[in-house]
Coordinates of C-alpha atoms and ligand atoms in Angstrom, one line a residue:
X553 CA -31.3 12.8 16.1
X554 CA -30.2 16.4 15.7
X555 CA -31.7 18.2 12.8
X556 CA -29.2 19.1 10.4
X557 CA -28.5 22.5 8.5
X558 CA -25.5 23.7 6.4
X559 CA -24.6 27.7 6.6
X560 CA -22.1 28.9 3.4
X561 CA -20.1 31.9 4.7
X562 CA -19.7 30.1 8.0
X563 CA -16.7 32.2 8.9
X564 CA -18.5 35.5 8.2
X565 CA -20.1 37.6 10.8
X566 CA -23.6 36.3 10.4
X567 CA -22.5 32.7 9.6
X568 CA -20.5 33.1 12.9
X569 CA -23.9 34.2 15.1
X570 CA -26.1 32.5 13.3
X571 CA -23.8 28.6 14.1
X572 CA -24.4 30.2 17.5
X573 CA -27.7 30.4 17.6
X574 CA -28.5 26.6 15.5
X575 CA -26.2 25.0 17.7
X576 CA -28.1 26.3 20.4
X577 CA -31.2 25.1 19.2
X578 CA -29.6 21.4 18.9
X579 CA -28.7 21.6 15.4
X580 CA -26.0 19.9 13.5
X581 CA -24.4 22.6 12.3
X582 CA -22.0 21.9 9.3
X583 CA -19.9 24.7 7.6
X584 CA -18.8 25.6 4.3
X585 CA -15.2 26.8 4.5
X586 CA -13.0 28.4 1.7
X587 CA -9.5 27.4 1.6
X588 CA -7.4 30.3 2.6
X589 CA -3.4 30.9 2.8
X590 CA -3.6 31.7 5.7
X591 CA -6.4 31.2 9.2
X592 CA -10.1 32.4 8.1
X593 CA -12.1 30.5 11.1
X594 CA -10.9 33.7 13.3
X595 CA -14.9 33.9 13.9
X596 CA -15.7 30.1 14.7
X597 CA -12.7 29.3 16.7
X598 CA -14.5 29.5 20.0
X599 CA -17.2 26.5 18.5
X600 CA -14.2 24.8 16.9
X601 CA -11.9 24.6 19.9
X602 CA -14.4 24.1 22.1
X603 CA -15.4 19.9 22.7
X604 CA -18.6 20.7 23.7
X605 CA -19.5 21.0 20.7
X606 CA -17.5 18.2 19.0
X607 CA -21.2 16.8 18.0
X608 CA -22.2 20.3 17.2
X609 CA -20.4 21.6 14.5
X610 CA -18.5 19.9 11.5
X611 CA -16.6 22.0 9.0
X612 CA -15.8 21.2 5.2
X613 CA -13.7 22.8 2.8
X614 CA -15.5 23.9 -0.1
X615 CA -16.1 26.8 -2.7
X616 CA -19.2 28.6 -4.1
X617 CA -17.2 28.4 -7.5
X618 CA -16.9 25.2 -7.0
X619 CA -19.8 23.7 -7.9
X620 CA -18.4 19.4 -7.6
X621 CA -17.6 20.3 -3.9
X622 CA -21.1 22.0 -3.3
X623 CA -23.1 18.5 -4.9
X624 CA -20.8 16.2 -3.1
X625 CA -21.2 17.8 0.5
X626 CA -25.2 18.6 0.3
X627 CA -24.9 14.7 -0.9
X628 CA -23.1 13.6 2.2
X629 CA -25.1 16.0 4.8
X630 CA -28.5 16.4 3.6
X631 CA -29.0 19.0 5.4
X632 CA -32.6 20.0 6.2
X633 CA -31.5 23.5 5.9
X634 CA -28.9 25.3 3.9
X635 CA -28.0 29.2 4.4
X636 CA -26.6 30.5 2.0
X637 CA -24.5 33.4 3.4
X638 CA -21.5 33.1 1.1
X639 CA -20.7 35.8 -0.7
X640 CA -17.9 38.5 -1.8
X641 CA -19.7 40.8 0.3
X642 CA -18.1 44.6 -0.2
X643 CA -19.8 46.8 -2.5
X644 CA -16.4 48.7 -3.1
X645 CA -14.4 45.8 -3.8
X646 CA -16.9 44.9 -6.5
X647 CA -16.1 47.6 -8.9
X648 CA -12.8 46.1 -8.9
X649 CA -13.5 42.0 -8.9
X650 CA -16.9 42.2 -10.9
X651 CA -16.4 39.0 -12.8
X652 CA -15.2 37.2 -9.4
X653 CA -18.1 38.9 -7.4
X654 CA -20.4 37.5 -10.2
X655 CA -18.9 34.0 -9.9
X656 CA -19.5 33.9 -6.5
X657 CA -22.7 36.0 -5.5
X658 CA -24.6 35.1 -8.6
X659 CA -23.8 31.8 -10.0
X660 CA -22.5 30.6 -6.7
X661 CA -26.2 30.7 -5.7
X662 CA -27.2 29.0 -8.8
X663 CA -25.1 26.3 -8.0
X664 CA -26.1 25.8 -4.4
X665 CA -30.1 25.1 -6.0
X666 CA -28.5 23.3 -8.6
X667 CA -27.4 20.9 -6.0
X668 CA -30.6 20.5 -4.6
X669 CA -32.3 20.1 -7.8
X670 CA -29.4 17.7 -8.5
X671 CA -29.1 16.0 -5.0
X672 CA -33.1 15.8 -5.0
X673 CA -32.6 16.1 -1.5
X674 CA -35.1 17.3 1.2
X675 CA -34.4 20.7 2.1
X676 CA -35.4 24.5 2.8
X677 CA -32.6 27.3 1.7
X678 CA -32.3 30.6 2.5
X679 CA -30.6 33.4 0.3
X680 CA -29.0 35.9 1.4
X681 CA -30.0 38.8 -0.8
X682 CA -30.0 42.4 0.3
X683 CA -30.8 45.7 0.7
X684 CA -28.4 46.7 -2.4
X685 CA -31.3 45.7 -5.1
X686 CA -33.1 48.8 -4.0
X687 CA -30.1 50.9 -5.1
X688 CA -31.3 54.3 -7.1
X689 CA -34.7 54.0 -5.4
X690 CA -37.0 56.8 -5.2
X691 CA -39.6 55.3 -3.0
X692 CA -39.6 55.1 1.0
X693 CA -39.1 52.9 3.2
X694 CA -38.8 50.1 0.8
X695 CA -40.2 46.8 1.5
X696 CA -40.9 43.3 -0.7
X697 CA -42.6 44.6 -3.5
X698 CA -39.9 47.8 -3.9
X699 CA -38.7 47.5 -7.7
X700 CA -34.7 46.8 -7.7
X701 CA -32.3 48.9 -9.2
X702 CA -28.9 47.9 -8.4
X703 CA -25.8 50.3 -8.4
X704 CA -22.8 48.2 -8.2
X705 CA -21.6 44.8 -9.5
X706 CA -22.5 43.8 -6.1
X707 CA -25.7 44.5 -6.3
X708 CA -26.3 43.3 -9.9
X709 CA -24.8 39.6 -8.6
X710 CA -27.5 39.8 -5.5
X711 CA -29.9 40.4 -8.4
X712 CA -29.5 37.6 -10.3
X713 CA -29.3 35.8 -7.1
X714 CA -32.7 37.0 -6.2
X715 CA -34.2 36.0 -9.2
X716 CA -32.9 32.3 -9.6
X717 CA -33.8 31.9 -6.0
X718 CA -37.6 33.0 -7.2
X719 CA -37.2 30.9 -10.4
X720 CA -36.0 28.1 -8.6
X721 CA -39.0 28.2 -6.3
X722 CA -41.6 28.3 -8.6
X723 CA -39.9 25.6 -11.4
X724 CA -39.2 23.1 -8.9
X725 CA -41.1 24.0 -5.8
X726 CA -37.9 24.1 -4.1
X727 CA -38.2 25.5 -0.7
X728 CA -36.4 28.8 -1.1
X729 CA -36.4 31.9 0.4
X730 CA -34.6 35.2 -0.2
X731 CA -34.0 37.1 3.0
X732 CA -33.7 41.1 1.9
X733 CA -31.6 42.5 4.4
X734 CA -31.1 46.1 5.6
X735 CA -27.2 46.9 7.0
X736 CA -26.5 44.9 10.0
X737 CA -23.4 45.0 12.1
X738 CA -21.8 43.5 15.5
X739 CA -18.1 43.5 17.5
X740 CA -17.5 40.7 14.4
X741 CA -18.1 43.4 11.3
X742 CA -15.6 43.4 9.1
X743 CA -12.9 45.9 9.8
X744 CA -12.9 47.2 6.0
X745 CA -17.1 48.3 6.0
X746 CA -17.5 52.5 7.8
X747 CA -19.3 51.2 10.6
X748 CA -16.3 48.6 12.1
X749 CA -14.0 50.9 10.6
X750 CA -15.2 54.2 12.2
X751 CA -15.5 52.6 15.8
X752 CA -11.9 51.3 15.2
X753 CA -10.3 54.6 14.6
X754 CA -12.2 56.3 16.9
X755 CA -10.7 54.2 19.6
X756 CA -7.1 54.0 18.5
X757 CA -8.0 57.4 17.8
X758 CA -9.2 58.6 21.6
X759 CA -5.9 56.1 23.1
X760 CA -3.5 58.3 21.1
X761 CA -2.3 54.9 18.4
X762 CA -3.8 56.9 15.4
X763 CA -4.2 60.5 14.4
X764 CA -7.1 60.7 11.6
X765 CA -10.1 58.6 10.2
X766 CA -10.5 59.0 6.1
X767 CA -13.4 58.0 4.7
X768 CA -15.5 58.4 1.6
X769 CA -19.3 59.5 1.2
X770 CA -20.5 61.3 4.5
X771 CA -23.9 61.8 3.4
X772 CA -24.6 58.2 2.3
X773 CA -27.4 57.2 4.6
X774 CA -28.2 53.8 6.0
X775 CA -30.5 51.6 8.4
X776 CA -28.3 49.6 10.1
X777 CA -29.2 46.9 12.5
X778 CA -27.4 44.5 14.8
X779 CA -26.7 40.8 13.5
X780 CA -27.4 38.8 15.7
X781 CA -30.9 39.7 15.8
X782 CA -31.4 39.5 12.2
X783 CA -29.9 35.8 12.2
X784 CA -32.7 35.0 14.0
X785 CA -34.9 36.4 11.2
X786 CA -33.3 34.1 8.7
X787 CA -34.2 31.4 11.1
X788 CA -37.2 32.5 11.5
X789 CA -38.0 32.6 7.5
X790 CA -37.0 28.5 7.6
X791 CA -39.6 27.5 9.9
X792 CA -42.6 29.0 7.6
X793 CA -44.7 26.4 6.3
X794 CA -44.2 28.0 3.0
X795 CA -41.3 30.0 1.4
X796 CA -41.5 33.6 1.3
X797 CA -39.2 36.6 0.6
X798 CA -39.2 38.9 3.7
X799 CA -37.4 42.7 4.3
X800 CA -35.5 42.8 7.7
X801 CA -34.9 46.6 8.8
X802 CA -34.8 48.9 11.6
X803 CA -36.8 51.6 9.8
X804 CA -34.6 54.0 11.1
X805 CA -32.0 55.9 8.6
X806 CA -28.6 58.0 9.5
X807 CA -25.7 59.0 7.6
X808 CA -22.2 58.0 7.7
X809 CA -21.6 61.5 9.6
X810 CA -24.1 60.7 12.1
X811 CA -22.4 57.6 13.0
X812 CA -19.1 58.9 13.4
X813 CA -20.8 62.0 15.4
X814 CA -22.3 58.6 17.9
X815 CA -19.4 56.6 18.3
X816 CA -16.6 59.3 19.6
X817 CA -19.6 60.9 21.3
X818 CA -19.4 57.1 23.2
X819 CA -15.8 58.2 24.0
X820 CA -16.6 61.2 25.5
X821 CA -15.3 63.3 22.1
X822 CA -17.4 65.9 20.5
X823 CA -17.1 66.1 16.3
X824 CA -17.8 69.3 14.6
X825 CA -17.4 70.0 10.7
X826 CA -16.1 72.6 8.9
X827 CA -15.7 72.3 4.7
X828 CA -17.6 70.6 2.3
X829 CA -17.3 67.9 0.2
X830 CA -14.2 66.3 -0.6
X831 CA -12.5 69.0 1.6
X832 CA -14.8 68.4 4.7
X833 CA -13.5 67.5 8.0
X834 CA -14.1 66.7 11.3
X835 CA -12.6 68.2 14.6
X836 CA -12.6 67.8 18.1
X837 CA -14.8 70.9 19.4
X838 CA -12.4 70.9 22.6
X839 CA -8.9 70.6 21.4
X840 CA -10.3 71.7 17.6
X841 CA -7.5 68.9 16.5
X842 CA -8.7 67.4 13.1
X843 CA -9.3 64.1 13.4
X844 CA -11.7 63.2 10.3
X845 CA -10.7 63.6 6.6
X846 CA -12.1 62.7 3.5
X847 CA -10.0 60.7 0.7
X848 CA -12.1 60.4 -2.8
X849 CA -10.4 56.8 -3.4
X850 CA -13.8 55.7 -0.6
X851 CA -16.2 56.8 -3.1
X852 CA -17.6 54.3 -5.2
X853 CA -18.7 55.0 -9.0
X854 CA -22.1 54.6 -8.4
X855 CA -23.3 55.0 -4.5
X856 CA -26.7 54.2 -2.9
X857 CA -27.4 57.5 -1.1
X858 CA -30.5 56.1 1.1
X859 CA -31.4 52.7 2.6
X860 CA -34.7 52.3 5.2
X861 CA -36.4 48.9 5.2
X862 CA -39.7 48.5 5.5
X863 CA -40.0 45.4 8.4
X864 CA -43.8 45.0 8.7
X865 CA -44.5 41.8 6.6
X866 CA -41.6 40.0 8.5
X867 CA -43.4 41.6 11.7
X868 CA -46.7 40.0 11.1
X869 CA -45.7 37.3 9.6
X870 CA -41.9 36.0 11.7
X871 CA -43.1 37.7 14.7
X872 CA -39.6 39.6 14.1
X873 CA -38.4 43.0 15.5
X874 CA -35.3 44.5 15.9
X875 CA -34.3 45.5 19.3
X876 CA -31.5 47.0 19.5
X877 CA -30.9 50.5 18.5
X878 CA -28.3 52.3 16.9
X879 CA -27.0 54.2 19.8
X880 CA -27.0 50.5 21.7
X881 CA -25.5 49.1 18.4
X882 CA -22.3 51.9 18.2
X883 CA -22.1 51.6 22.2
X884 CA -21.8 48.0 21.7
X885 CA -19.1 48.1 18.9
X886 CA -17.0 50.6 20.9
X887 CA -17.0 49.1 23.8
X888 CA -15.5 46.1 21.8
X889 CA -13.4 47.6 19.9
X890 CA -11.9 49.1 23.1
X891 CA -11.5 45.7 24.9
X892 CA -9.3 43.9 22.1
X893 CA -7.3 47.5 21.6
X894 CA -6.3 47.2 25.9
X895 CA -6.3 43.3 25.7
X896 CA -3.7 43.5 23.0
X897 CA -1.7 46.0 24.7
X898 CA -1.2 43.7 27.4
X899 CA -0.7 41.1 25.0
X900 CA 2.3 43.3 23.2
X901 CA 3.5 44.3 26.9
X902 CA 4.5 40.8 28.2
X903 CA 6.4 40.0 25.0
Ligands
NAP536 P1 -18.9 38.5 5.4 O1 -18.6 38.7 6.9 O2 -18.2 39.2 4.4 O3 -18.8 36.9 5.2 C1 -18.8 36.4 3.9 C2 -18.6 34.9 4.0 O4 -18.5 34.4 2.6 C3 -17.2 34.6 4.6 O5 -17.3 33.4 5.4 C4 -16.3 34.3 3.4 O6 -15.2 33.4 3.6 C5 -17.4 33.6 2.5 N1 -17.0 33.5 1.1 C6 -16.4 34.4 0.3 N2 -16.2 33.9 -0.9 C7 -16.5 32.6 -0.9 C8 -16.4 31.6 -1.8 N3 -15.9 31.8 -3.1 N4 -16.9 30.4 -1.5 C9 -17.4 30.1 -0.2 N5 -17.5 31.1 0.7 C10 -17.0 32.3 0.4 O7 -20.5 38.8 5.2 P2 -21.7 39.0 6.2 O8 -21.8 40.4 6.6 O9 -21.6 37.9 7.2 O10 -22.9 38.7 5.2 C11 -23.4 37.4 5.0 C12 -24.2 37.4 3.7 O11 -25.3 38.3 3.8 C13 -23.4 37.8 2.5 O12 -23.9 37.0 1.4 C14 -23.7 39.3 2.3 O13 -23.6 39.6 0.9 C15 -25.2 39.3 2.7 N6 -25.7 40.5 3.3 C16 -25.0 41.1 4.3 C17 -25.5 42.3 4.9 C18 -24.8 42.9 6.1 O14 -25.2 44.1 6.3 N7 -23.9 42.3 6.8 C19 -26.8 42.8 4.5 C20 -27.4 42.1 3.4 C21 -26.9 41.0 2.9 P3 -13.8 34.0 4.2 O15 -14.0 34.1 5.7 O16 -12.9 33.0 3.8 O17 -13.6 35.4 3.6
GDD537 N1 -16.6 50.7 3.4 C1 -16.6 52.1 3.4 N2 -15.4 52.7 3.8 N3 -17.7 52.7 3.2 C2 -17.7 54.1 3.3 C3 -16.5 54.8 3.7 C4 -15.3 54.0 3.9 O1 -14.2 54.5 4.2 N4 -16.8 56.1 3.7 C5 -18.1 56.2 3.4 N5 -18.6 55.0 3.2 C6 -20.0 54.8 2.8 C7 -20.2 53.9 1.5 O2 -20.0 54.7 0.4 C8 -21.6 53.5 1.7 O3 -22.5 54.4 1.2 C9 -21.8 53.4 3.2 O4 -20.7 54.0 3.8 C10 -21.8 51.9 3.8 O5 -20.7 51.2 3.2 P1 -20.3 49.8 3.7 O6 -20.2 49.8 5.2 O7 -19.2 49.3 2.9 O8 -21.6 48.9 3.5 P2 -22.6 48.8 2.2 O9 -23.9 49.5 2.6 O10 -21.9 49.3 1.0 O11 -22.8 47.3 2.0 C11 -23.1 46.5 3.2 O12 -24.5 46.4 3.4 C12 -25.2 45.8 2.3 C13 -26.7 45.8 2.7 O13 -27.3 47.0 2.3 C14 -22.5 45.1 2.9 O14 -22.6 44.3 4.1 C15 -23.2 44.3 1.8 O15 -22.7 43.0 1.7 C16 -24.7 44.3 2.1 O16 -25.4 43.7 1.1

């Protein structure tokens, strides 16, 4: 019999690598779908569709604000694991749907236990919690024992997440761990966070279909990873004999400015600056054409200015690494990015 696990956030881009990588294992792999107007499984389409994996994968519809839907389905698939990768996810978007971010993030994760607790079934879960509770931090790198100080209602959701996970734990012995999680991105990154968004534009913008990138904080700096390996960290965390909280990083920090620099330096396009601050832009040394502005409305109220995780207990512990590194990482997303641009092309041609 095939174990069983349930991922929340199925269609996201982790839920989307890490059904991959279960299935692959010879996992069940059931899914936790939200009911949208319109087609969300954009991610999973190629498990879905394909009858391989007919025995594979099962999707449900459900909501983390739900919480009758979240009780009935761990009581029909008693799953041996549950990720919990739900979430509204973008910092930005917080400051404007706090109360819903809250809903979700936060009690959305005390409802997923509560199931548990409820269900009294047999199971390990993994949170989702991130690098975001560091927030106003002063110390560097920071790892597990890093005291949190969140700067956005995002954050402050993940925090109470945290927490109930860690109550959770230790009330009921419930199996529960909270992955921390540096910045990790793949071809399947959302198109609205800077890393997706900058190796967008700087492919519509090096194929003529768009004349300027604007973005927010330059100087915000982050470690940024690639996905797919950190999926296998949260695997990784399930397998323990007992339920820690572990830091998944690079170690390695760069700005928003040094990303952009990377990924039209992939496209053979050289960035130079001139201004400051809001009035700062970027231009291509060769034709001296401007092709990155700033627009303030990409500035958040509060920012986290500096992110670098601290991976050595996951290290000795997971036997977990990242491999890939940022250069391979923007390479990567490029490279994508410029497939779909030329495949749609084609696409738009033969209409
Ligand atoms: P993502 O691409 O934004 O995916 C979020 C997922 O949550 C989507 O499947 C989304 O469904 C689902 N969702 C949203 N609201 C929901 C609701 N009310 N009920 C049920 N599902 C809901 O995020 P990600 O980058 O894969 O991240 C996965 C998790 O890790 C998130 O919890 C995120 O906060 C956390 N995290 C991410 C990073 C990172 O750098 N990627 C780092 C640390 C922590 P739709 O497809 O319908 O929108
Ligand atoms: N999204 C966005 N758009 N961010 C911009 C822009 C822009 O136009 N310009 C500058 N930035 C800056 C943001 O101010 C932030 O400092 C940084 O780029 C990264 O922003 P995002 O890519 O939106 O990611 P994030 O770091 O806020 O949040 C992501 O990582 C967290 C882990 O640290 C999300 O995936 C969260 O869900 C995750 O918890």
């Amino acid at each position: 019999m095939k174990k069983t696990a349930l991922i929340t956030g199925v269609t996201g881009q982790d839920g989307s690598y890490l059904t991959e990588l279960l299935i692959k294992k010879g996992y069940a792999v059931h899914g936790l779908v939200r009911k949208s107007s319109n087609f969300n499984t954009k991610r999973i389409d190629h498990i879905i569709e394909n009858k391989k994996y007919t025995d594979s994968f099962f999707f449900h519809y459900g909501d983390l604000t739900d919480p009758s839907s979240l009780n009935r389905l761990l009581d029909k698939v008693k799953p041996k694991e549950i990720y919990n990768l739900g979430a509204q996810s973008h910092v930005k978007v917080s400051f404007q749907i706090p109360d819903y971010t809250a809903q979700v993030d936060a009690l959305g994760t005390l409802r997923m236990l509560d199931a548990i607790r409820d269900t009294e079934i047999d199971t390990k879960f993994y949170q989702a919690s991130t690098s975001e509770l560091f927030g106003k931090t002063s110390d560097s790198p920071q790892n597990e024992n890093t005291p949190f100080y969140p700067r956005s209602p995002y954050g402050v959701a993940k925090l109470y997440a945290y927490w109930i996970v860690v109550n959770y734990r230790e009330a009921y012995d419930i199996f529960a761990c909270n992955g921390i999680l540096f910045n990790h991105e793949s071809p399947r990154r959302g198109r609205t966070f800077v890393t997706r968004k900058i190796t967008q534009a700087a492919c519509k913008i090096s194929e003529g279909m768009q004349d300027v990138l604007y973005l927010g904080n330059l100087d915000a700096k982050r470690d940024w990873g690639y996905a797919p390996e950190y999926c296998l960290g949260m695997w990784k965390m399930l397998q323990k004999s007992n339920p820690k909280d572990y830091v998944l990083a690079t170690g390695k920090t760069f700005s928003v400015r040094q990303f952009v620099e990377i990924a039209f330096k992939v496209l053979n396009i050289k960035i130079k600056w001139k201004g400051s601050n809001i009035n700062e832009e970027g231009y291509n040394s060769k034709t001296n054409k401007v092709l990155v502005k700033i627009d303030k409305d990409y500035y958040r109220p509060t920012e986290v200015n500096i992110l670098k995780g601290d991976f050595s207990k996951a290290e000795k512990e997971l036997d977990w690494r990242p491999k890939t590194d940022l250069e391979q990482l923007i390479k990567l997303m490029v490279e994508s990015d410029m497939e779909k641009l030329r495949t749609e092309a084609v696409y738009r041609q033969k209409k």
